[in-house]
Amino acid sequence: TITAKLPDNKILFLNEVAQSGIFRIQNIPQEDLEPILAVACPNILFPYARETVSNMVTRAGFPPVLLAPINFEGMYMQSQAQKEEAGNA
């Protein structure tokens, strides 16, 4: 969800994108499945969501909105570290 507001806090535009993907994952060990779903799949999908947002906003006559890249691997590693920390506590 992307919301652009004017200085007086009125909403200029609201852009919502929902996206999903269907992936066929075969012959992958169970322990490798979570990183694939948390890192590889989002890395494939995110550029399309990013392009969709930019296109929708631009076609509506507003300056393009370019979403910053997301480091899904870093996010995954951080969540794993937090899980490990919680398990040790």
PDB file of C-alpha atoms in Angstrom:
ATOM      1  CA  THR A   1       0.000   0.000   0.000  1.00  0.00           C
ATOM      2  CA  ILE A   2       1.373   3.369  -1.011  1.00  0.00           C
ATOM      3  CA  THR A   3      -0.271   6.573   0.180  1.00  0.00           C
ATOM      4  CA  ALA A   4       0.682  10.061  -0.978  1.00  0.00           C
ATOM      5  CA  LYS A   5      -0.533  12.892   1.227  1.00  0.00           C
ATOM      6  CA  LEU A   6      -0.641  16.651   0.795  1.00  0.00           C
ATOM      7  CA  PRO A   7       0.914  18.936   3.437  1.00  0.00           C
ATOM      8  CA  ASP A   8      -2.531  19.377   5.043  1.00  0.00           C
ATOM      9  CA  ASN A   9      -2.663  15.559   5.462  1.00  0.00           C
ATOM     10  CA  LYS A  10      -5.310  15.060   2.755  1.00  0.00           C
ATOM     11  CA  ILE A  11      -4.736  11.918   0.713  1.00  0.00           C
ATOM     12  CA  LEU A  12      -3.589  12.648  -2.835  1.00  0.00           C
ATOM     13  CA  PHE A  13      -3.633   9.021  -3.945  1.00  0.00           C
ATOM     14  CA  LEU A  14      -3.693   5.533  -2.521  1.00  0.00           C
ATOM     15  CA  ASN A  15      -2.192   2.620  -4.434  1.00  0.00           C
ATOM     16  CA  GLU A  16      -2.605  -0.975  -3.306  1.00  0.00           C
ATOM     17  CA  VAL A  17      -1.075  -3.979  -5.022  1.00  0.00           C
ATOM     18  CA  ALA A  18      -1.632  -7.606  -4.069  1.00  0.00           C
ATOM     19  CA  GLN A  19       0.504 -10.147  -5.841  1.00  0.00           C
ATOM     20  CA  SER A  20       1.101 -13.844  -5.579  1.00  0.00           C
ATOM     21  CA  GLY A  21       3.018 -16.476  -7.451  1.00  0.00           C
ATOM     22  CA  ILE A  22       2.749 -20.156  -8.147  1.00  0.00           C
ATOM     23  CA  PHE A  23       6.072 -21.940  -7.920  1.00  0.00           C
ATOM     24  CA  ARG A  24       6.794 -25.547  -8.709  1.00  0.00           C
ATOM     25  CA  ILE A  25       9.514 -26.628  -6.335  1.00  0.00           C
ATOM     26  CA  GLN A  26      10.771 -30.175  -6.714  1.00  0.00           C
ATOM     27  CA  ASN A  27      13.611 -32.301  -5.408  1.00  0.00           C
ATOM     28  CA  ILE A  28      14.568 -29.794  -2.726  1.00  0.00           C
ATOM     29  CA  PRO A  29      15.495 -31.045   0.743  1.00  0.00           C
ATOM     30  CA  GLN A  30      13.021 -29.959   3.409  1.00  0.00           C
ATOM     31  CA  GLU A  31      15.638 -27.848   5.222  1.00  0.00           C
ATOM     32  CA  ASP A  32      16.198 -25.796   2.040  1.00  0.00           C
ATOM     33  CA  LEU A  33      12.511 -25.170   1.385  1.00  0.00           C
ATOM     34  CA  GLU A  34      12.035 -22.286   3.858  1.00  0.00           C
ATOM     35  CA  PRO A  35      14.880 -20.139   2.439  1.00  0.00           C
ATOM     36  CA  ILE A  36      13.596 -20.702  -1.079  1.00  0.00           C
ATOM     37  CA  LEU A  37      10.093 -19.576  -0.097  1.00  0.00           C
ATOM     38  CA  ALA A  38      11.363 -16.641   1.986  1.00  0.00           C
ATOM     39  CA  VAL A  39      14.135 -15.406  -0.330  1.00  0.00           C
ATOM     40  CA  ALA A  40      14.081 -16.779  -3.874  1.00  0.00           C
ATOM     41  CA  CYS A  41      10.335 -16.546  -4.513  1.00  0.00           C
ATOM     42  CA  PRO A  42       9.971 -12.938  -3.275  1.00  0.00           C
ATOM     43  CA  ASN A  43      13.078 -11.977  -5.291  1.00  0.00           C
ATOM     44  CA  ILE A  44      11.284 -13.207  -8.399  1.00  0.00           C
ATOM     45  CA  LEU A  45       7.957 -11.508  -7.616  1.00  0.00           C
ATOM     46  CA  PHE A  46       9.010  -8.142  -6.182  1.00  0.00           C
ATOM     47  CA  PRO A  47      10.281  -6.534  -9.412  1.00  0.00           C
ATOM     48  CA  TYR A  48       6.865  -7.107 -10.994  1.00  0.00           C
ATOM     49  CA  ALA A  49       5.048  -5.520  -8.041  1.00  0.00           C
ATOM     50  CA  ARG A  50       7.492  -2.612  -8.164  1.00  0.00           C
ATOM     51  CA  GLU A  51       6.828  -2.101 -11.878  1.00  0.00           C
ATOM     52  CA  THR A  52       3.067  -2.361 -11.369  1.00  0.00           C
ATOM     53  CA  VAL A  53       3.115   0.367  -8.719  1.00  0.00           C
ATOM     54  CA  SER A  54       5.196   2.666 -10.909  1.00  0.00           C
ATOM     55  CA  ASN A  55       2.957   2.072 -13.946  1.00  0.00           C
ATOM     56  CA  MET A  56      -0.288   2.626 -12.048  1.00  0.00           C
ATOM     57  CA  VAL A  57       0.877   5.858 -10.460  1.00  0.00           C
ATOM     58  CA  THR A  58       2.349   7.208 -13.705  1.00  0.00           C
ATOM     59  CA  ARG A  59      -0.769   6.321 -15.728  1.00  0.00           C
ATOM     60  CA  ALA A  60      -2.846   8.237 -13.195  1.00  0.00           C
ATOM     61  CA  GLY A  61      -0.814  11.345 -14.033  1.00  0.00           C
ATOM     62  CA  PHE A  62       1.418  11.481 -10.963  1.00  0.00           C
ATOM     63  CA  PRO A  63       5.201  11.381 -10.883  1.00  0.00           C
ATOM     64  CA  PRO A  64       6.477   7.795 -10.771  1.00  0.00           C
ATOM     65  CA  VAL A  65       6.879   6.086  -7.446  1.00  0.00           C
ATOM     66  CA  LEU A  66       9.918   3.823  -7.418  1.00  0.00           C
ATOM     67  CA  LEU A  67       9.924   1.399  -4.529  1.00  0.00           C
ATOM     68  CA  ALA A  68      13.324   0.774  -3.023  1.00  0.00           C
ATOM     69  CA  PRO A  69      14.780  -2.693  -3.558  1.00  0.00           C
ATOM     70  CA  ILE A  70      14.258  -5.128  -0.701  1.00  0.00           C
ATOM     71  CA  ASN A  71      16.977  -7.428   0.567  1.00  0.00           C
ATOM     72  CA  PHE A  72      14.895 -10.551   1.193  1.00  0.00           C
ATOM     73  CA  GLU A  73      17.987 -12.573   2.082  1.00  0.00           C
ATOM     74  CA  GLY A  74      18.946 -10.043   4.746  1.00  0.00           C
ATOM     75  CA  MET A  75      15.411 -10.054   6.126  1.00  0.00           C
ATOM     76  CA  TYR A  76      15.426 -13.848   6.254  1.00  0.00           C
ATOM     77  CA  MET A  77      18.814 -13.970   7.970  1.00  0.00           C
ATOM     78  CA  GLN A  78      17.627 -11.386  10.512  1.00  0.00           C
ATOM     79  CA  SER A  79      14.462 -13.391  11.279  1.00  0.00           C
ATOM     80  CA  GLN A  80      16.547 -16.561  11.661  1.00  0.00           C
ATOM     81  CA  ALA A  81      18.882 -14.780  14.080  1.00  0.00           C
ATOM     82  CA  GLN A  82      15.903 -13.525  16.094  1.00  0.00           C
ATOM     83  CA  LYS A  83      14.435 -17.042  16.229  1.00  0.00           C
ATOM     84  CA  GLU A  84      17.772 -18.413  17.363  1.00  0.00           C
ATOM     85  CA  GLU A  85      18.072 -15.695  20.005  1.00  0.00           C
ATOM     86  CA  ALA A  86      14.562 -16.405  21.278  1.00  0.00           C
ATOM     87  CA  GLY A  87      15.362 -20.115  21.435  1.00  0.00           C
ATOM     88  CA  ASN A  88      18.457 -19.460  23.527  1.00  0.00           C
ATOM     89  CA  ALA A  89      16.605 -17.177  25.953  1.00  0.00           C
TER      90      ALA A  89
END
